[in-house]
CSV table of C-alpha atoms in Angstrom, one decimal:
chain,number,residue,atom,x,y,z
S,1,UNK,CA,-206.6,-29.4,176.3
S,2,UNK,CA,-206.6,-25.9,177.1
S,3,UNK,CA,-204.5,-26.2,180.4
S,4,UNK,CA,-201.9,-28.6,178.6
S,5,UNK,CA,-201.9,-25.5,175.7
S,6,UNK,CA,-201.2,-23.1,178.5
S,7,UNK,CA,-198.4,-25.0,179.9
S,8,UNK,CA,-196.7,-25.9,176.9
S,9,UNK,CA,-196.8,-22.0,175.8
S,10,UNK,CA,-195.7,-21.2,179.2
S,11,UNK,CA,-192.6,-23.9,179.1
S,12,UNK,CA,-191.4,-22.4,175.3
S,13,UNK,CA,-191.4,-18.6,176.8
S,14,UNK,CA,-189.3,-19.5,179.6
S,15,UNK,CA,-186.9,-21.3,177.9
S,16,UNK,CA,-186.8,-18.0,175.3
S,17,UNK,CA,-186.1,-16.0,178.2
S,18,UNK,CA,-183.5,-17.5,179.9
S,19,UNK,CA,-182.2,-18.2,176.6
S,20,UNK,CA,-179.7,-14.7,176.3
S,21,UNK,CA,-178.6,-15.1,179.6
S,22,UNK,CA,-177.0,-18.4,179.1
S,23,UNK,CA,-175.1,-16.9,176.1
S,24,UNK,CA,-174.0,-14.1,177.6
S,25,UNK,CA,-172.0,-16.5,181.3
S,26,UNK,CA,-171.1,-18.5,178.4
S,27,UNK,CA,-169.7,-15.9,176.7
S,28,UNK,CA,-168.1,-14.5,180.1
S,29,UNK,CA,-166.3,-17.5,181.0
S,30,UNK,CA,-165.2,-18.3,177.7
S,31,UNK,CA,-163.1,-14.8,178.2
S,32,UNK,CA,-161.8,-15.5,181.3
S,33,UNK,CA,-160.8,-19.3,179.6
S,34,UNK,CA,-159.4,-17.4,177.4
S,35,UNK,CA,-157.2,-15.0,179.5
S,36,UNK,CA,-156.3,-18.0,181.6
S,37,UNK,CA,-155.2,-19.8,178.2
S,38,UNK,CA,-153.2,-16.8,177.0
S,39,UNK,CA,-151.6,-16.2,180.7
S,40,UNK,CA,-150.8,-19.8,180.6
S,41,UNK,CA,-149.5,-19.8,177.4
S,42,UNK,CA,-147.2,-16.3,177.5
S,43,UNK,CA,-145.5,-18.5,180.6
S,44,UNK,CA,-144.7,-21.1,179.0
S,45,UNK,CA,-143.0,-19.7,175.8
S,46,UNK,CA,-141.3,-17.8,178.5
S,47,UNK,CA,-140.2,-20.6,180.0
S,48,UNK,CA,-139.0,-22.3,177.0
S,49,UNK,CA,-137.1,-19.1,175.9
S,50,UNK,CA,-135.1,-19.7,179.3
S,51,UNK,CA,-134.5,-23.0,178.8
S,52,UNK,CA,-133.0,-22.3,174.9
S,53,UNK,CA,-130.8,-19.5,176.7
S,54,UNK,CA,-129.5,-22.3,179.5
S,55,UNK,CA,-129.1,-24.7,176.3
S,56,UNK,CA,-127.3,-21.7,174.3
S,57,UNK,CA,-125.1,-21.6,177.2
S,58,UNK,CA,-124.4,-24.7,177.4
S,59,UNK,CA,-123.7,-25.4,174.0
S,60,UNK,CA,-121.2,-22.2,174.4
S,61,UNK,CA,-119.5,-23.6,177.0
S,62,UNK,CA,-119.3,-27.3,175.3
S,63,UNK,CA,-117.6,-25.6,172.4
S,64,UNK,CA,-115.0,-24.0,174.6
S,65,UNK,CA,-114.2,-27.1,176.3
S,66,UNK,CA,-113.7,-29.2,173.1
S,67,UNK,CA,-111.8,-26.2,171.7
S,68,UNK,CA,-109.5,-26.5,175.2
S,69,UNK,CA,-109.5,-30.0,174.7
S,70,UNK,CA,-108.5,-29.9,171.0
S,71,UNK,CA,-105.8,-27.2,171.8
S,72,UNK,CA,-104.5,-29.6,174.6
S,73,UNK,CA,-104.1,-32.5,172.5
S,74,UNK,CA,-102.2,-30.4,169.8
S,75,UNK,CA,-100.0,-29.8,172.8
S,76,UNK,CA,-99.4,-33.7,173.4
S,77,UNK,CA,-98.7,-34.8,169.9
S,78,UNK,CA,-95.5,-36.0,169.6
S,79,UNK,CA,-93.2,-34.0,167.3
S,80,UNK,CA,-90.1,-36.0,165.6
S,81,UNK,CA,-86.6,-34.7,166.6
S,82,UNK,CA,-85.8,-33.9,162.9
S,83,UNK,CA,-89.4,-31.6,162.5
S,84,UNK,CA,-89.3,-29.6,166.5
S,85,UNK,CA,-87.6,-26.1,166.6
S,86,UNK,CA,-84.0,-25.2,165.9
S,87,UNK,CA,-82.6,-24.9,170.1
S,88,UNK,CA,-80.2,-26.6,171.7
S,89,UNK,CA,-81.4,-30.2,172.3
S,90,UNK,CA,-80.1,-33.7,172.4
S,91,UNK,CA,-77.8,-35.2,170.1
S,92,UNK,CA,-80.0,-36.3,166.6
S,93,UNK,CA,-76.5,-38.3,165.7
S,94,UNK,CA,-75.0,-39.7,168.6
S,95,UNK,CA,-71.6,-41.2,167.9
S,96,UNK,CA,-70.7,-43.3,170.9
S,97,UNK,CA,-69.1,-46.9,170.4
S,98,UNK,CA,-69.5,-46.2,166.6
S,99,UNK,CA,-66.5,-46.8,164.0
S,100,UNK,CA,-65.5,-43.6,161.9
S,101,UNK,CA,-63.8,-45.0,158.7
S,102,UNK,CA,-62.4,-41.6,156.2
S,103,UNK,CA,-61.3,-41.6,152.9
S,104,UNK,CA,-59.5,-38.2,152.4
S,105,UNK,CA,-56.9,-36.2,149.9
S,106,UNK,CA,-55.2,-33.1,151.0
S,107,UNK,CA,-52.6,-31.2,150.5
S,108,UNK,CA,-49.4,-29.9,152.6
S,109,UNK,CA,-49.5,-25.9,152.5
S,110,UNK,CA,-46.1,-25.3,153.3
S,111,UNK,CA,-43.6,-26.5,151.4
S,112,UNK,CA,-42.9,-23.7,149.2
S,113,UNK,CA,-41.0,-25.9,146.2
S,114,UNK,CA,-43.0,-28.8,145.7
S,115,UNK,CA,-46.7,-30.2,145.6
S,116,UNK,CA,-47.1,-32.8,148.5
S,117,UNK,CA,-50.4,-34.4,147.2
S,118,UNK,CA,-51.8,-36.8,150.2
S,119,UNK,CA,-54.5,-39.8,149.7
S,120,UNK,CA,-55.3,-41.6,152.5
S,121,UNK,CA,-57.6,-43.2,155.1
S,122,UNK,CA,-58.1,-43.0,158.8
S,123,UNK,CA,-60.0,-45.7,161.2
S,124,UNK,CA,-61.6,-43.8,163.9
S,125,UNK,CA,-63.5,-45.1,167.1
S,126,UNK,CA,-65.2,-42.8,170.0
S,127,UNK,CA,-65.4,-45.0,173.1
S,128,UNK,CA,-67.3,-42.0,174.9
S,129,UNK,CA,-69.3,-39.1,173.0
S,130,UNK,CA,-66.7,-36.7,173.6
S,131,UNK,CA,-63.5,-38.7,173.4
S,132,UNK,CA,-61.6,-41.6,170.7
S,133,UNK,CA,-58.7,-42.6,169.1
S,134,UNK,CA,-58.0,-42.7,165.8
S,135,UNK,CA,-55.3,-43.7,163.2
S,136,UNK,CA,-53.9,-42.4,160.0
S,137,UNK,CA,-52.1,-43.8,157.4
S,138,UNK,CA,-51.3,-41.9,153.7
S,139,UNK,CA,-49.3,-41.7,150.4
S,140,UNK,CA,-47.6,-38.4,149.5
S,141,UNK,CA,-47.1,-37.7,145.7
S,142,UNK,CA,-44.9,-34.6,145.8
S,143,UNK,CA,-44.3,-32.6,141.9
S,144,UNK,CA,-42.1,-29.4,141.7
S,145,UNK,CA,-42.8,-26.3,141.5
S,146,UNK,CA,-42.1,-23.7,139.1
S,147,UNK,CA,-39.9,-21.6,141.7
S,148,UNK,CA,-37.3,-24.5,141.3
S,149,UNK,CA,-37.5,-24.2,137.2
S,150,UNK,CA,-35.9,-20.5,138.3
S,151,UNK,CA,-34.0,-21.8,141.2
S,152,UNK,CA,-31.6,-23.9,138.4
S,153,UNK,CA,-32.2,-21.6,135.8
S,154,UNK,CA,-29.8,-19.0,138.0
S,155,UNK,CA,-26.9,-21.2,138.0
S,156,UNK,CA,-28.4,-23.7,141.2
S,157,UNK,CA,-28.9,-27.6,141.6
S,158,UNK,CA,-32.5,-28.1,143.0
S,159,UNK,CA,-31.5,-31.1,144.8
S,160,UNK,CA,-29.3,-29.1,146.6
S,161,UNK,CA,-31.8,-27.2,147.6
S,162,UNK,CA,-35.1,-28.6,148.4
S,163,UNK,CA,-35.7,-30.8,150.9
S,164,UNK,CA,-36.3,-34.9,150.4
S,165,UNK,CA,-39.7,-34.9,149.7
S,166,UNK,CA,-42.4,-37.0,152.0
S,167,UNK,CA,-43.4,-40.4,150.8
S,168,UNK,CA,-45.8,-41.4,153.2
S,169,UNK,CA,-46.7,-41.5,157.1
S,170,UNK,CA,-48.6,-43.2,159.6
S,171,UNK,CA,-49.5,-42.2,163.2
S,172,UNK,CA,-52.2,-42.5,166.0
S,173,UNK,CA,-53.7,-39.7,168.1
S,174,UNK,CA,-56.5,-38.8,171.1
S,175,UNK,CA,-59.4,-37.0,169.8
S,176,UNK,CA,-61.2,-34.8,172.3
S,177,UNK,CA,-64.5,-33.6,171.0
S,178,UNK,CA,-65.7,-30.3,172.8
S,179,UNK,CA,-68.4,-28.8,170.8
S,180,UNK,CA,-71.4,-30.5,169.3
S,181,UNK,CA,-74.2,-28.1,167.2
S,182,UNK,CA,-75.6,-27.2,164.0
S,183,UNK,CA,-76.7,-24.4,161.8
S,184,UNK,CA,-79.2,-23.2,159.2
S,185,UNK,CA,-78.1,-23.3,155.5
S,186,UNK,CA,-80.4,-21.3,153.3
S,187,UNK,CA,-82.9,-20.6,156.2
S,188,UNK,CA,-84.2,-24.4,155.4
S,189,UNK,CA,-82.2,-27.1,156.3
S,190,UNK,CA,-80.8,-28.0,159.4
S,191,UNK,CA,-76.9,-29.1,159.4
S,192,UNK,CA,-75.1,-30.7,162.0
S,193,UNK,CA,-72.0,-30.6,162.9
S,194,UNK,CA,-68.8,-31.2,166.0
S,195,UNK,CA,-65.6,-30.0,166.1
S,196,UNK,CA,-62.6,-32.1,167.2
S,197,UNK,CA,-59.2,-31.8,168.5
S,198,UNK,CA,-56.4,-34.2,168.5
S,199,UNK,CA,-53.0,-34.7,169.2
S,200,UNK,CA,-50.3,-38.0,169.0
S,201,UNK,CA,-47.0,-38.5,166.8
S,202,UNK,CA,-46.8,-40.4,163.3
S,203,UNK,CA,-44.0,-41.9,161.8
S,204,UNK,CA,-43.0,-40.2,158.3
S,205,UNK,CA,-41.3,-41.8,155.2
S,206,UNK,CA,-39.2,-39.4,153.0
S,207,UNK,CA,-38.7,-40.4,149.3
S,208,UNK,CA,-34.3,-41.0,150.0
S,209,UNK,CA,-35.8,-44.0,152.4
S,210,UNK,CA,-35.4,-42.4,155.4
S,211,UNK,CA,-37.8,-42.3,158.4
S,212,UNK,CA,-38.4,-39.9,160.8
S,213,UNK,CA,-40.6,-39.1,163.9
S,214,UNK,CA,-43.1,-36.2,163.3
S,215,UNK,CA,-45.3,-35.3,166.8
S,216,UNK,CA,-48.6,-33.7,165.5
S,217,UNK,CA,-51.7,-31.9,166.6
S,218,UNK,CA,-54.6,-31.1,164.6
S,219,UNK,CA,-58.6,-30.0,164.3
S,220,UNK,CA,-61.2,-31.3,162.7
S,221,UNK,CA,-65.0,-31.3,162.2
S,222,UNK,CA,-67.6,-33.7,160.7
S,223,UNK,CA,-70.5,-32.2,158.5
S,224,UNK,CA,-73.0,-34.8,158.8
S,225,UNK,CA,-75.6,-36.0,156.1
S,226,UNK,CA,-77.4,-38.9,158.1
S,227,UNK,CA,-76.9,-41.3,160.9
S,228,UNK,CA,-73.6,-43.1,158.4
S,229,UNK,CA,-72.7,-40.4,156.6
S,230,UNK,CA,-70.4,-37.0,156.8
S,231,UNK,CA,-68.5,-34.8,155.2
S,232,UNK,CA,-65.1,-34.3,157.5
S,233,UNK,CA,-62.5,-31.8,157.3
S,234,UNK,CA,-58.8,-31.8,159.0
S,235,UNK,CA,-56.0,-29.2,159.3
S,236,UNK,CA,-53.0,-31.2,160.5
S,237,UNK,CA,-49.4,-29.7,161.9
S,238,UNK,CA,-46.4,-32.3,161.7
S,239,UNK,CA,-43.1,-31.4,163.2
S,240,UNK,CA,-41.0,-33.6,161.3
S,241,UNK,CA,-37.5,-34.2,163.0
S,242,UNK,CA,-35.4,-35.2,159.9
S,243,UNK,CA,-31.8,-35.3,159.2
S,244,UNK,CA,-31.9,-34.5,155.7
S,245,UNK,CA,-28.9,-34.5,153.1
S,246,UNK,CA,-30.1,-32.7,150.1
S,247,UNK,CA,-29.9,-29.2,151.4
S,248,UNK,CA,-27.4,-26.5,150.2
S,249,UNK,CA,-24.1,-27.4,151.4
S,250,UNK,CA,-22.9,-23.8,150.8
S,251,UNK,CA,-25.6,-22.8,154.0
S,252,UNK,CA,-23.8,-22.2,157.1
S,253,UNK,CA,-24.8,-22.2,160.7
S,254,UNK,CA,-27.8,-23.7,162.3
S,255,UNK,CA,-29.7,-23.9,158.8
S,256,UNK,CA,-27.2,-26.6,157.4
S,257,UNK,CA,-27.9,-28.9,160.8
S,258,UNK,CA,-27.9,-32.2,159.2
S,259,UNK,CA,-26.7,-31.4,155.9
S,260,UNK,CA,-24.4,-32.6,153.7
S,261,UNK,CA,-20.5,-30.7,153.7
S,262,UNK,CA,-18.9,-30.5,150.2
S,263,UNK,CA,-16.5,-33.3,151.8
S,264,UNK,CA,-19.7,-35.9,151.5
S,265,UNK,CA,-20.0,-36.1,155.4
S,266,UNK,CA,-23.7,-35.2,156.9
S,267,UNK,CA,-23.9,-32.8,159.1
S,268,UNK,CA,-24.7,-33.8,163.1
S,269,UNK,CA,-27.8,-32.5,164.7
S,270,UNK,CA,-31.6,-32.7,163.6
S,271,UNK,CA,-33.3,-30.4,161.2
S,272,UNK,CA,-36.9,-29.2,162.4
S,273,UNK,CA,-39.5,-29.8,158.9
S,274,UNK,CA,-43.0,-28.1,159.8
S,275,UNK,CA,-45.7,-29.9,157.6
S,276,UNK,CA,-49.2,-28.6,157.6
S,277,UNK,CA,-51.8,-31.1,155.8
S,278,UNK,CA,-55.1,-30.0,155.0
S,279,UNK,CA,-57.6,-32.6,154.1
S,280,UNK,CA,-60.9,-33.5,153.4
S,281,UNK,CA,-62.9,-36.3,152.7
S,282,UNK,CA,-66.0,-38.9,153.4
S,283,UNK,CA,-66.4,-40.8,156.6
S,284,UNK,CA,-68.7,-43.6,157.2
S,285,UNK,CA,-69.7,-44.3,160.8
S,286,UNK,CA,-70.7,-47.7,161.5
S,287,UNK,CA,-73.0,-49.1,162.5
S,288,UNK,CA,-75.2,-47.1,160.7
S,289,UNK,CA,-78.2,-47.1,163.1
């Protein structure tokens, strides 16, 4: 009993001996785990700041190439004629193998005692974009004016001294068209336009029954609204070859060619008549596509 006292005493102080030093590696390598942990730990954080810096990058560089991308297809939308900018560009109202039909009224600017008051129509067609043909056909209402109220008011007989006035004409010309373009009205909208010019020979009526060649040249331009629809405008110049009886007989010398002598007999020779008609009016090109 004693010895089995004496061991168990001996057993229990040995074990609180070596008791301490146990705590104390623990304690030891439960630093160094620790260190380990936090060395391990530091790296990785570090690691996983690098990696968010790639993936910042990245993302950086993904935003520039959608931006390039978005800015490229910008570029490759389409824009319609009517909406690009104002330059020089194709025809937005090409006219070739298209039918021009115009109403117009004008008037003739130099006939210095009477009105000459033209309605009328013309049929136009352009076989090419820069060349046609056209043909004209009007009705002259001519009124006097007041100069000839004076004129027999000093002692004179107007019929003596104006001309027969025009009744109507009809000719056919070649119409070169050499300019094509448009400009800016009000800084907002976009007109276009092309100029024209013409030349042929019309046959012209005079009110005494008489008819009389009259070669011609002229200009014009259309001001157009749409693909059908424009607003043209014509400055015509007639040289009408008439032998015409109504002017002074008292005139003497190349004035009185063709002119009636006191005796009743007309004069030989042909009297040169310039007629300049400006008109304007609404022509419809057909189709309208």
């Amino acid at each position: 009993m004693n010895s089995l006292k004496t061991m168990t005493i001996g057993i229990f102080a040995t074990f609180l001996i070596l008791l301490p030093f146990s705590a104390i590696a623990q304690d030891e390598g439960g630093e160094d785990y620790g260190e380990e942990m936090d060395e391990n730990v530091g790296e990785d954080m570090d690691a996983s700041m690098e990696d968010l810096g790639i993936a910042e990058e990245e993302e950086v560089v993904e935003e520039e190439s959608a931006t390039s991308e978005t800015r490229s297809k910008r570029k490759e939308v389409t824009i319609p004629l009517e909406k690009k900018a104002k330059v020089v560009q194709k025809k937005l109202y090409p006219q070739v193998m298209k039918h021009e039909v115009n109403v117009f009224s004008g008037i003739n600017a130099l006939d210095g005692l009477t009105w000459n008051l033209a309605v009328g129509g013309r049929y136009n067609f352009r076989f090419h974009e820069m060349f046609g043909v056209q043909a004209t056909g009007a009705y002259v209402q001519s009124f006097d004016k007041d100069l000839l109220s004076t004129i027999e008011e000093g002692g004179l007989d107007a019929e003596n001294v104006k001309n027969s006035p025009l009744s109507w004409w009809g000719g056919a010309d070649f119409v070169w068209y050499p300019m094509y373009g448009k400009f800016a009205l009000l800084s907002s909208i976009i007109a276009h336009y092309d100029l024209g010019i013409y030349a042929g020979a019309s046959a012209m009526g005079l009110d005494n029954g008489d008819i009389h060649p009259a070669p011609e040249v002229g200009m014009m331009t259309n001001l157009y609204f749409n693909r059908w629809l424009s607003l043209r405008v014509d400055v015509t110049y007639y040289a009408l070859l008439a032998e015409d009886d109504t002017r002074d007989p008292a005139t003497q010398g190349e004035q009185n060619i063709g002119s009636m002598i006191s005796s009743g007999e007309k004069r030989g020779g042909t009297l040169l008549r310039n007629v300049l008609f400006g008109t304007v009016g609404l022509s419809f090109h057909l189709p309208p596509n």
